[in-house]
Short mmCIF file of C-alpha atoms in Angstrom, two decimals:
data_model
loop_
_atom_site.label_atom_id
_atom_site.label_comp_id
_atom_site.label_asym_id
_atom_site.label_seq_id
_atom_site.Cartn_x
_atom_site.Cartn_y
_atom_site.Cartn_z
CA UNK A 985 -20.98 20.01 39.74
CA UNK A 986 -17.72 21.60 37.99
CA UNK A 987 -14.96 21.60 40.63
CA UNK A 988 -14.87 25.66 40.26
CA UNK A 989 -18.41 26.21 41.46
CA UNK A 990 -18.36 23.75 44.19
CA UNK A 991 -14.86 25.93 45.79
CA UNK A 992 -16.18 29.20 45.70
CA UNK A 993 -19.65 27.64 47.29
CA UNK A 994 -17.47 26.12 50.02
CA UNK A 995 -15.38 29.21 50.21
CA UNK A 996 -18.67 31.43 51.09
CA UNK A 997 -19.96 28.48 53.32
CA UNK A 998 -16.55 29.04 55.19
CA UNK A 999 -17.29 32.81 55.64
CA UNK A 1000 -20.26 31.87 56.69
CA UNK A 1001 -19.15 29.75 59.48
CA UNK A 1002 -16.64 32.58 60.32
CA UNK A 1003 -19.78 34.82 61.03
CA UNK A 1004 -21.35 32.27 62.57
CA UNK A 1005 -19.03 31.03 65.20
CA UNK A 1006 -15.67 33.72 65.05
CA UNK A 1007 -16.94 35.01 68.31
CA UNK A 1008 -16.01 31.60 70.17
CA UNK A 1009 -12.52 31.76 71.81
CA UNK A 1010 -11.75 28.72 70.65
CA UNK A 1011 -13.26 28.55 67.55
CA UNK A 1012 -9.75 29.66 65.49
CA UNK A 1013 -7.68 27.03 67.18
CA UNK A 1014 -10.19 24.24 66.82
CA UNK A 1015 -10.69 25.33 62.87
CA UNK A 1016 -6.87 25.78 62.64
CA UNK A 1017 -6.42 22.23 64.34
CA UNK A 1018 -8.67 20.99 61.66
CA UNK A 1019 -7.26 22.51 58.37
CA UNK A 1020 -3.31 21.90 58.76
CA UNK A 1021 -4.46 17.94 59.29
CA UNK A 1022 -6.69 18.43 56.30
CA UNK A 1023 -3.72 19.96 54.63
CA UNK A 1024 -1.08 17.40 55.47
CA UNK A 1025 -3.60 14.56 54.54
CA UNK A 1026 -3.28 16.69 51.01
CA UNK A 1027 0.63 16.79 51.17
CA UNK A 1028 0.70 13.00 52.09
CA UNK A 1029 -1.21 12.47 48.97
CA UNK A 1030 0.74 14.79 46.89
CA UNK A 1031 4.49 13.14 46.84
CA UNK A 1032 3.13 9.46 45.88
CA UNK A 1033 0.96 11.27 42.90
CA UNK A 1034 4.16 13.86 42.24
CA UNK A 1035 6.86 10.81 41.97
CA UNK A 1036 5.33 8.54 39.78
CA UNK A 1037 3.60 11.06 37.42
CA UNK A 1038 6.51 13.22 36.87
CA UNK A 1039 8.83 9.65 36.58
CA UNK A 1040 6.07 8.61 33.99
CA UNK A 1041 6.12 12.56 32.19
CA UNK A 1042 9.35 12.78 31.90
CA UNK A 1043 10.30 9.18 30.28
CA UNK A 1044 7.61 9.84 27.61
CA UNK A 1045 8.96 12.97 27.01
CA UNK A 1046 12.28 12.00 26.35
CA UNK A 1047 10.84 9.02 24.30
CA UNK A 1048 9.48 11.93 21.69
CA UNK A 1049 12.76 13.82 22.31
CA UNK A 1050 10.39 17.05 23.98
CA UNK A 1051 11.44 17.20 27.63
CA UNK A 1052 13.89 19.96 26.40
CA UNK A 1053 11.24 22.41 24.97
CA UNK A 1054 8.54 21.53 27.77
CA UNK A 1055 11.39 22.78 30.23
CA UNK A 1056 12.56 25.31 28.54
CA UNK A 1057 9.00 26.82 28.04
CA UNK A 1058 7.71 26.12 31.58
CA UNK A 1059 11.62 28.36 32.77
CA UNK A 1060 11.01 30.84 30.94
CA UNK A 1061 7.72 31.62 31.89
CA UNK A 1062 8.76 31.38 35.34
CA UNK A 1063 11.03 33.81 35.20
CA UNK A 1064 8.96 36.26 33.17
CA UNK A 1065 6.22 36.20 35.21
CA UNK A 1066 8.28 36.44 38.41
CA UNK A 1067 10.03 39.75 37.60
CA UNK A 1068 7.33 41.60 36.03
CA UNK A 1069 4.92 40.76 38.98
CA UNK A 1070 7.78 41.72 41.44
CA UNK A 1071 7.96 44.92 39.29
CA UNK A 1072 3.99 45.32 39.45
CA UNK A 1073 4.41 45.30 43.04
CA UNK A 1074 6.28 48.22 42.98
CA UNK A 1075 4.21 50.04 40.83
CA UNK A 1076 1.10 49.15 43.05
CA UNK A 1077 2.64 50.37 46.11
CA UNK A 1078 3.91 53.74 44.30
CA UNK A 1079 0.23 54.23 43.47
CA UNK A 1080 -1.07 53.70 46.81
CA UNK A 1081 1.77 53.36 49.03
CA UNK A 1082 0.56 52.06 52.35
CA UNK A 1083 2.11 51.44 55.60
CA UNK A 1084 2.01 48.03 57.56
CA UNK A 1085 -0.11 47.81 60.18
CA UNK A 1086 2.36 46.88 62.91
CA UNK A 1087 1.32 45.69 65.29
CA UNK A 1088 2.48 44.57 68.89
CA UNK A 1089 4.35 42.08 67.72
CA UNK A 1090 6.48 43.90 66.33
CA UNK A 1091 9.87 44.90 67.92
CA UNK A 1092 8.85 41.85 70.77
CA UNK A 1093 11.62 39.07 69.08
CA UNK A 1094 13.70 40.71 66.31
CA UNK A 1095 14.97 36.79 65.34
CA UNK A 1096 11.81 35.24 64.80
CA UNK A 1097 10.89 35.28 61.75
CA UNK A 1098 14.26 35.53 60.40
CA UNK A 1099 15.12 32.06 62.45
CA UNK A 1100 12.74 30.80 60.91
CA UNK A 1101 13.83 31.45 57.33
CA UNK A 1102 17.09 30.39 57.57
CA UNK A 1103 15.99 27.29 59.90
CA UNK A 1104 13.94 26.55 56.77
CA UNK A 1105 16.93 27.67 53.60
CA UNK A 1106 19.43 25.09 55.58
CA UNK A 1107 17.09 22.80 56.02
CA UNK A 1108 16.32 22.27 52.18
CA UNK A 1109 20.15 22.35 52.12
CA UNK A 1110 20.64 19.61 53.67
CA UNK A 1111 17.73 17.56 52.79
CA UNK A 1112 19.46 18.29 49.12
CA UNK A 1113 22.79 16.39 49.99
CA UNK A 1114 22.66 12.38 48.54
CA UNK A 1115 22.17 10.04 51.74
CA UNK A 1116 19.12 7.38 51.09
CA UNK A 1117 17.23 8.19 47.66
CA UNK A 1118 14.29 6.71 49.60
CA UNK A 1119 14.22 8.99 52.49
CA UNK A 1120 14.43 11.52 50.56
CA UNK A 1121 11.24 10.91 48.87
CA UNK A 1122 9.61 9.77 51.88
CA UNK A 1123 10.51 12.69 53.96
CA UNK A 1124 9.31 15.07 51.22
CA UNK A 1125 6.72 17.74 53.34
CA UNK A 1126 7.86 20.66 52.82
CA UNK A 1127 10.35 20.63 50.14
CA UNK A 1128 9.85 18.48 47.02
CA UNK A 1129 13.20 19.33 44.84
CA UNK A 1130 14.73 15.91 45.79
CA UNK A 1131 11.49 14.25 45.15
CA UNK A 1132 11.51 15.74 41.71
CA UNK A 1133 15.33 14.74 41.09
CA UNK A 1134 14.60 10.99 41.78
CA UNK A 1135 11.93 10.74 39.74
CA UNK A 1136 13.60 12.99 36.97
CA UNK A 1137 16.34 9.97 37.03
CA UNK A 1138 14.51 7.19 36.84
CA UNK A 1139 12.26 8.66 34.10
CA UNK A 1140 15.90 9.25 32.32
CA UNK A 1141 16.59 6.01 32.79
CA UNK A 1142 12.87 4.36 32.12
CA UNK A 1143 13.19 6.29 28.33
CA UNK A 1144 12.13 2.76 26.09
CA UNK A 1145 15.18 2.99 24.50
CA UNK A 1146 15.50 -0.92 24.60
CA UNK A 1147 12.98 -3.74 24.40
CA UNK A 1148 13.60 -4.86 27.95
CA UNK A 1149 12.84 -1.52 29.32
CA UNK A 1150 9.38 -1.37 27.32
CA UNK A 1151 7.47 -3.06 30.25
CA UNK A 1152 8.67 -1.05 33.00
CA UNK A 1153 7.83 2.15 31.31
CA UNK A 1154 4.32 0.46 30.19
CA UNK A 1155 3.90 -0.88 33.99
CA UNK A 1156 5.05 3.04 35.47
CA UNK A 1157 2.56 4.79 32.58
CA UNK A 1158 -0.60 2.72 33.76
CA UNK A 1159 0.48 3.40 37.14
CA UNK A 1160 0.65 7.32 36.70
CA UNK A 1161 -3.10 6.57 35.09
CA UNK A 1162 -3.88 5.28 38.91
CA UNK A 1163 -2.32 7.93 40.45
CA UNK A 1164 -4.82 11.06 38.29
CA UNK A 1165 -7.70 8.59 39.48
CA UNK A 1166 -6.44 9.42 43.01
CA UNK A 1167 -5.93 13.48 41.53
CA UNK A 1168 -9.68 13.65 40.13
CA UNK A 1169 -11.23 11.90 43.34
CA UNK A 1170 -8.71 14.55 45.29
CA UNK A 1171 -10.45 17.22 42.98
CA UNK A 1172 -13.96 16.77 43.66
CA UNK A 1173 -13.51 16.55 47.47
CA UNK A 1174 -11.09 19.35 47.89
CA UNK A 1175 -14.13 21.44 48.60
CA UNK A 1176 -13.91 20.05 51.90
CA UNK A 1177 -10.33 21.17 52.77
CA UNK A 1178 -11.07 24.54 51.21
CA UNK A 1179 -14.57 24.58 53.71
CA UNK A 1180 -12.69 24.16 56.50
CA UNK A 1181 -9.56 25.96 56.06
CA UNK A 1182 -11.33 29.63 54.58
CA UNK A 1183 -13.60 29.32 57.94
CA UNK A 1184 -10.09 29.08 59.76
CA UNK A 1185 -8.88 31.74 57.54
CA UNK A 1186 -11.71 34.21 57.99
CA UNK A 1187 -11.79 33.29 62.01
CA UNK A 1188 -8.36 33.86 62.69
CA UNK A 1189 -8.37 37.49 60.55
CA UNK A 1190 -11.27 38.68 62.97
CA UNK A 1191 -9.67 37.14 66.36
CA UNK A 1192 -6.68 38.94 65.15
CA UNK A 1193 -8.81 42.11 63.97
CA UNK A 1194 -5.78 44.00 62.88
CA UNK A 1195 -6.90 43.63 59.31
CA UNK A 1196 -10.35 45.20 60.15
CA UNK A 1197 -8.71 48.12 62.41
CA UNK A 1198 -6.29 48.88 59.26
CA UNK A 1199 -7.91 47.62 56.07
CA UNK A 1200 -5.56 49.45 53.83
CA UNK A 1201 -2.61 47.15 53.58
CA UNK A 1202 -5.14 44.46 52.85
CA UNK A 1203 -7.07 46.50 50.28
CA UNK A 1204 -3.51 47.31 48.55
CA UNK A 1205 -2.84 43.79 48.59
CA UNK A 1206 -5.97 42.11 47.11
CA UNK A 1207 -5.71 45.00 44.10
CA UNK A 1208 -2.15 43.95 43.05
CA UNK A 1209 -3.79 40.32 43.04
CA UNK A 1210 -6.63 41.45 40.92
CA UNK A 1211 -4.27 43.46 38.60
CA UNK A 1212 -1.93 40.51 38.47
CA UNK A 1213 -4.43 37.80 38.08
CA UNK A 1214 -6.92 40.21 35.73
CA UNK A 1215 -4.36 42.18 33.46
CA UNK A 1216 -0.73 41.08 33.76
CA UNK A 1217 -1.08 37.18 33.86
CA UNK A 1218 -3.40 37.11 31.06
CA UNK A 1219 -1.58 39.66 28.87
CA UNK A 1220 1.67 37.62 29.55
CA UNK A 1221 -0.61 34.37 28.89
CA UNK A 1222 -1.55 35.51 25.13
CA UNK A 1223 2.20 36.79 24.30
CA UNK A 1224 3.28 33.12 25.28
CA UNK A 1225 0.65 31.64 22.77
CA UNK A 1226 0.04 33.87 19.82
CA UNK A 1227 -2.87 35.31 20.84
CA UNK A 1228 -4.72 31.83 19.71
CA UNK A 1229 -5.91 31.35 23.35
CA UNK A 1230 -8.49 32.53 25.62
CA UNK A 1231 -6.77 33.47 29.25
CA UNK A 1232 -9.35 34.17 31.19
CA UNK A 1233 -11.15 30.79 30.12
CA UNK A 1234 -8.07 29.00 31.16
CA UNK A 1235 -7.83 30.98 34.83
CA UNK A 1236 -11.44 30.54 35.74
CA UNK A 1237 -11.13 26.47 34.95
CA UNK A 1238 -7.80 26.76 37.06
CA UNK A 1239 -10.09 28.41 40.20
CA UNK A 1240 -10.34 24.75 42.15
CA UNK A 1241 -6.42 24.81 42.90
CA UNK A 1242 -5.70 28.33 43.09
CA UNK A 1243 -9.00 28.78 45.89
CA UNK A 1244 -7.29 25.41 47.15
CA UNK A 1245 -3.94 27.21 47.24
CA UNK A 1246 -5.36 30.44 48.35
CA UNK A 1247 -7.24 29.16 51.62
CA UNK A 1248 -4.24 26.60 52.57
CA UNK A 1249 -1.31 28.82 51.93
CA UNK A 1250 0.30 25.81 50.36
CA UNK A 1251 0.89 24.71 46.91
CA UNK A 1252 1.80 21.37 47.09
CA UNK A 1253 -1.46 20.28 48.85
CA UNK A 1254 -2.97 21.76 45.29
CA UNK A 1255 -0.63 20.02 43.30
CA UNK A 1256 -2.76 16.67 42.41
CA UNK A 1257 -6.14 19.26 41.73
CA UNK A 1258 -3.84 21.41 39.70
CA UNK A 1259 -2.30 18.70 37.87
CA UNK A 1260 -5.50 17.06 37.12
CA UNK A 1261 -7.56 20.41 35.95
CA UNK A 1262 -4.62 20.78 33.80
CA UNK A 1263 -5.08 17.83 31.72
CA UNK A 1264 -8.89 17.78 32.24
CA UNK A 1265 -9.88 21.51 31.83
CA UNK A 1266 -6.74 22.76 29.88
CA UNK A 1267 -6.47 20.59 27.68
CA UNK A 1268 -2.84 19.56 28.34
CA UNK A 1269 -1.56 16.24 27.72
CA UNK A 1270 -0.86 14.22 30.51
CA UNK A 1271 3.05 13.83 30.35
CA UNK A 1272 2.93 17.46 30.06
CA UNK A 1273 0.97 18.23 33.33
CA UNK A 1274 2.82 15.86 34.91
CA UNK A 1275 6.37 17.74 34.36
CA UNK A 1276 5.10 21.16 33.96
CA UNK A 1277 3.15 21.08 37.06
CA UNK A 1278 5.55 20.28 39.51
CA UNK A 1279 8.33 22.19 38.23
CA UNK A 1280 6.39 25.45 38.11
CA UNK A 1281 5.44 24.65 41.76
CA UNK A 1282 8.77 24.50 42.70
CA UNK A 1283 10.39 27.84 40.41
CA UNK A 1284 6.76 29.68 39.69
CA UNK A 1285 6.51 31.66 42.80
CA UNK A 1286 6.28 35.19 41.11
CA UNK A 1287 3.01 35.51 42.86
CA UNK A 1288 4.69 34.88 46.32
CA UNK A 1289 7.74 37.60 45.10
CA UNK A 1290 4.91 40.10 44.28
CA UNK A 1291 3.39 40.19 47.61
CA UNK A 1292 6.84 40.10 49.75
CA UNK A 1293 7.80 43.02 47.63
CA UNK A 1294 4.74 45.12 49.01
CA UNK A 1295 4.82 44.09 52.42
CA UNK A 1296 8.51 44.89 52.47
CA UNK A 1297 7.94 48.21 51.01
CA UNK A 1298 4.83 49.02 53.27
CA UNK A 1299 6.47 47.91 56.69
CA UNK A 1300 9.62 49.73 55.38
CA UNK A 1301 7.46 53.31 55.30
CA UNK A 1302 5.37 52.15 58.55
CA UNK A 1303 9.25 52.06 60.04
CA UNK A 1304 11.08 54.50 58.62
CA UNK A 1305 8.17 57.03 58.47
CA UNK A 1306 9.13 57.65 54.85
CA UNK A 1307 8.10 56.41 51.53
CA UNK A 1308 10.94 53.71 49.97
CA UNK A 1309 12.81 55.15 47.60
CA UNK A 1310 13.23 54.46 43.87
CA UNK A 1311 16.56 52.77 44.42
CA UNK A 1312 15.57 50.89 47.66
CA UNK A 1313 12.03 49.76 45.81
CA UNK A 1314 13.81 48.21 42.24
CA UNK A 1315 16.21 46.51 44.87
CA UNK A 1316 14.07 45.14 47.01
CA UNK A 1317 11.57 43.72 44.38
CA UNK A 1318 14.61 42.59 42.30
CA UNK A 1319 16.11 40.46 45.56
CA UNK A 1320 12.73 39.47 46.12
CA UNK A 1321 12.18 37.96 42.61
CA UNK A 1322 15.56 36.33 42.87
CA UNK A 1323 14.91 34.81 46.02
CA UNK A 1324 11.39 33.41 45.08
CA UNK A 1325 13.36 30.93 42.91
CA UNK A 1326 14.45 29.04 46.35
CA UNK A 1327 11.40 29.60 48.22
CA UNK A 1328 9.88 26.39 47.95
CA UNK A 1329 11.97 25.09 50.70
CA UNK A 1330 9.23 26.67 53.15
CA UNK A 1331 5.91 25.60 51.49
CA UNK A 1332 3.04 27.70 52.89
CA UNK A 1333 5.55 30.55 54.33
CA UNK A 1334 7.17 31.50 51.05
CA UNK A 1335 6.22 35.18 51.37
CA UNK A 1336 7.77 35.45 54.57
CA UNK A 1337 11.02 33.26 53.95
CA UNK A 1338 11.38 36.18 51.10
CA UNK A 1339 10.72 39.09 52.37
CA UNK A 1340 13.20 38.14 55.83
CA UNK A 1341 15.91 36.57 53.47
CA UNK A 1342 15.30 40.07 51.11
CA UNK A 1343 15.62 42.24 54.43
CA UNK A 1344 18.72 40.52 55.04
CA UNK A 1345 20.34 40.41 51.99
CA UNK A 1346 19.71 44.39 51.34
CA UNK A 1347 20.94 45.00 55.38
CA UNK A 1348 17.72 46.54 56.17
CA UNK A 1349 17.51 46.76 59.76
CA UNK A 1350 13.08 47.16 60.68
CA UNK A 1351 14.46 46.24 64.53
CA UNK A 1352 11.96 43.28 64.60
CA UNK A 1353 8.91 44.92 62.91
CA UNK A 1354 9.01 42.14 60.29
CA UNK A 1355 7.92 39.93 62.78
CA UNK A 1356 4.25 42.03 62.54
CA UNK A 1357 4.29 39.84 58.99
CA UNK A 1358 3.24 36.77 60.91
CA UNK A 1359 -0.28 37.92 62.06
CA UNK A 1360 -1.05 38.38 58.86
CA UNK A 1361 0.20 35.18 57.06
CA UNK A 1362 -2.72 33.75 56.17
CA UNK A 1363 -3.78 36.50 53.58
CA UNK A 1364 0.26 37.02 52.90
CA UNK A 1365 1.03 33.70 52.28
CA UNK A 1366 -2.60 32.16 50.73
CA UNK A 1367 -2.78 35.47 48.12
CA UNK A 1368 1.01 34.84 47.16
CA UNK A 1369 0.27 31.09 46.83
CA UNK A 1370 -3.01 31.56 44.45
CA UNK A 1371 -1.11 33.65 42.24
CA UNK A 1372 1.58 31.22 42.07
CA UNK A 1373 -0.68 27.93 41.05
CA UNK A 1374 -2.54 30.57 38.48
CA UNK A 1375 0.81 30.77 37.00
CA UNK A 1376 1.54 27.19 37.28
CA UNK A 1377 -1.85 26.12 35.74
CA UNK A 1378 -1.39 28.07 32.63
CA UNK A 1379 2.51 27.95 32.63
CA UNK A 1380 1.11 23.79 31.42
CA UNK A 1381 -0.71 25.17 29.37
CA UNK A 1382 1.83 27.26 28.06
CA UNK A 1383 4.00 23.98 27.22
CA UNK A 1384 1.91 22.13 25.67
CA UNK A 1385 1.49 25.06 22.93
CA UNK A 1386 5.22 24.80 23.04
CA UNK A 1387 5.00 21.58 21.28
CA UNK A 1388 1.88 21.93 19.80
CA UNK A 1389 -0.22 18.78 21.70
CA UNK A 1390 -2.78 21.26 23.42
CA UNK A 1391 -6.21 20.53 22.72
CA UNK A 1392 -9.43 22.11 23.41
CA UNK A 1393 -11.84 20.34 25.86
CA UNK A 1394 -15.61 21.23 26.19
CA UNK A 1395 -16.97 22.74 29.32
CA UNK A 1396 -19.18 19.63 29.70
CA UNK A 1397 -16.24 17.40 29.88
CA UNK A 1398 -14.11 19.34 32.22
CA UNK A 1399 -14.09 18.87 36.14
#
C-alpha cells in the first residue's frame, strides 16, 4: 500500500486512540514517552543516511560540474518561499485577526522560553566551531549543519578527478545505494511513528483542552496552512518550473514525510522518507535528493516563519488588547523570515526559537505571555514543520528541473 494512504490511515487510527483512551491521566505521558523514543530512533537513523548520501550527491555533482545550479535553485526557492509565506501570515491574521489563547502559563516564568532559545542559538554556535570532525557528526541530534559540512568536504574531495580516487567514489556511491534501502524500509514503517505520535498529539491537545475552550487561534492557524499548502506553494511550484508540472500531484506523493513531519514536530526524523519519496515519487535523481533534501531541511523553514509570524501577532493583540499594527506586522514577519534561516539549530521547536528570538530582536516586551506558546507546541511546531518538508520535497523537485534530469514516474511504481 502507497506510503501516503498507509499515514493518513495511521493518522486517523491515532485519533482514534485519542478518543479512545485521552481520558486516562496517564495516557499523554505514556504516548509522549513512546513517540520522542520513536522519534530519536528516526534521528539516529537520519545522520548515517544524511552523511553518506549527501557525501555521495555532492561528489557526483561536481563530477557533471551541477552542484552550483542544484544549490543555487534549492536557495532560491528557500528564500522565496520563506518571505512570501511570512508575508501570507500577515495577510491571514489581518483577515481574521485572532488573539492567543493565554493561558496560565503565561506571565508564570517570563525566561522560559526565551532560555530556551538562546540555550539552543549558542548551542549550534558552538557545536559549529572545528574540534573533532567525528564528534561532530556523531553528536548530530538536533543540529545537522556540521554534519552537512563534513560530508560537503569529502564529497569535494571524493570528485573522480583522478584514477585513484575512482574506487572510493564507486565504493561511497554503492554505499549511498545501502543507505535509500535503509530510507525505503524507513518509509514503509514510518506509519508506525506517525500512529503513535498523532495519538500523543491528539491526547495531549485534549488534556490540555485550551485548544477546544478557544478554537479560534487553531482554526486561524490550520487556514494559513491550507492557503499555504493549497494556493501559495503550488502557485510558487509552477513559476519555478514553467508551468510543465503538476503541483498538487507532487504534494500529495510528498504526504508520507510531511504527516511524518507534521505529527513529530521534527524534520530531520522525515528526512530519509522525504529523501526517498523524492527520488521514488518525484522523480528526482538520486544525487539530487540527496543534496537538495538536506539543505532545504536545514534553510527551508518558511513554513515554520509563517506560523511564528501569526502566533506573534495573535499573542501580541491578546496582550496589548489591540490589533498589531501595519508597521509592527511587516516587521515582525520580516524578522521572523530572517530568523527561520538559523532555526534549525532547535529541530522540533523552530516556531518557538523564532517567534522568542523575533520578540527579542523587535524589543517587544509580552511580560512572559510567550511562554503560553508552549502548550500549544505540538500544533505550532508539527503545522510549521509539514509546511517546511512540503517545501523541501518539491524544492528537489524544483532542482532537478534546474538541470533538466527530472523524470516522470508512474503511480504504480512510486512508494
Amino acid at each position: 500500500m502507497k506510503t501516503w494512504i498507509t499515514y493518513i490511515a495511521a493518522l486517523l487510527m491515532g485519533l482514534a486512540t485519542a478518543m479512545l483512551f485521552g481520558t486516562f491521566s496517564q495516557t499523554a505521558e505514556i504516548l509522549s514517552s513512546v513517540s520522542t523514543y520513536l522519534i530519536n530512533l528516526g534521528v539516529f537513523i537520519a545522520i548515517p543516511i544524511l552523511f553518506v548520501t549527501f557525501a555521495s550527491g555532492t561528489a557526483s555533482l561536481m563530477k557533471d560540474k551541477r552542484g552550483r545550479k542544484v544549490a543555487l535553485s534549492s536557495v532560491l526557492w528557500a528564500v522565496v518561499t520563506t518571505a512570501l509565506l511570512s508575508g501570507l501570515a500577515v495577510l491571514m491574521f489581518m483577515i481574521k485577526p485572532v488573539s492567543f489563547p493565554v493561558t496560565s502559563s503565561a506571565g508564570s516564568a517570563p525566561g522560559t522560553l526565551i532560555s530556551h532559545s538562546s540555550y539552543m542559538l549558542g548551542s549550534a554556535a558552538n557545536a559549529l566551531y572545528p574540534v573533532n570532525a567525528f564528534w561532530s557528526v556523531v553528536s548530530a541530534t538536533r543540529f545537522i549543519v556540521p554534519a552537512v559540512i563534513i560530508a560537503w568536504i569529502l564529497g569535494i574531495a571524493m570528485k573522480p578527478s583522478a584514477d585513484i580516487i575512482r574506487p572510493a567514489y564507486t565504493v561511497m556511491n554503492s554505499f549511498s545505494e545501502v543507505m535509500y534501502r535503509i530510507s525505503r524500509t524507513y518509509a514503509v514503517f514510518g506509519f508506525v511513528i506517525v500512529y503513535i505520535s498523532s495519538a500523543a498529539f491528539f491526547a495531549t491537545l485534549y488534556e490540555e483542552k485550551t485548544v477546544i475552550a478557544a478554537p479560534g487561534y487553531a482554526i486561524l492557524t490550520a487556514l494559513a496552512v491550507l492557503a499555504a499548502v493549497l494556493l501559495l506553494i503550488p502557485f510558487l511550484y509552477a513559476i519555478f518550473t514553467g508551468f510543465k508540472k503538476n503541483p498538487y500531484k507532487m504534494i500529495y506523493r510528498s504526504l508520507a514525510p510531511a504527516l511524518l513531519s507534521f505529527m513529530s514536530s521534527n524534520t530531520i526524523a522525515s528526512m530519509p522518507v522525504a529523501e526517498g519519496v523524492a527520488r521514488q515519487n518525484l522523480g528526482v535523481q538520486k544525487r539530487i535528493a540527496s543534496t537538495s533534501v538536506p539543505l532545504l531541511t536545514i534553510i527551508g523553514k518558511g513554513g515554520s516563519a509563517m506560523v511564528s509570524a501569526i502566533a506573534l501577532l495573535s499573542l501580541f493583540q491578546a496582550t496589548t488588547g489591540e490589533l498589531p499594527s501595519a508597521t509592527v506586522s511587516a516587521a515582525a514577519a520580516a524578522v521572523a523570515a530572517l530568523i527561520s534561516f538559523i532555526s534549525s539549530s532547535s529541530a522540533g521547536t523552530e516556531a518557538l526559537v523564532i517567534t522568542a528570538v523575533t520578540l527579542q530582536v523587535l524589543g517587544i516586551n509580552l511580560y512572559g505571555a510567550e511562554n503560553a506558546l508552549i502548550a500549544f507546541s505540538p500544533l505550532i511546531c508539527g503545522a510549521g514543520a509539514a509546511v517546511d518538508t512540503i517545501i523541501t520535497s518539491l524544492g528537489s523537485s524544483i532542482a532537478a528541473c534546474a538541470i533538466e534530469t527530472d523524470i516522470e514516474v508512474p503511480y504504480k511504481d512510486t512508494v
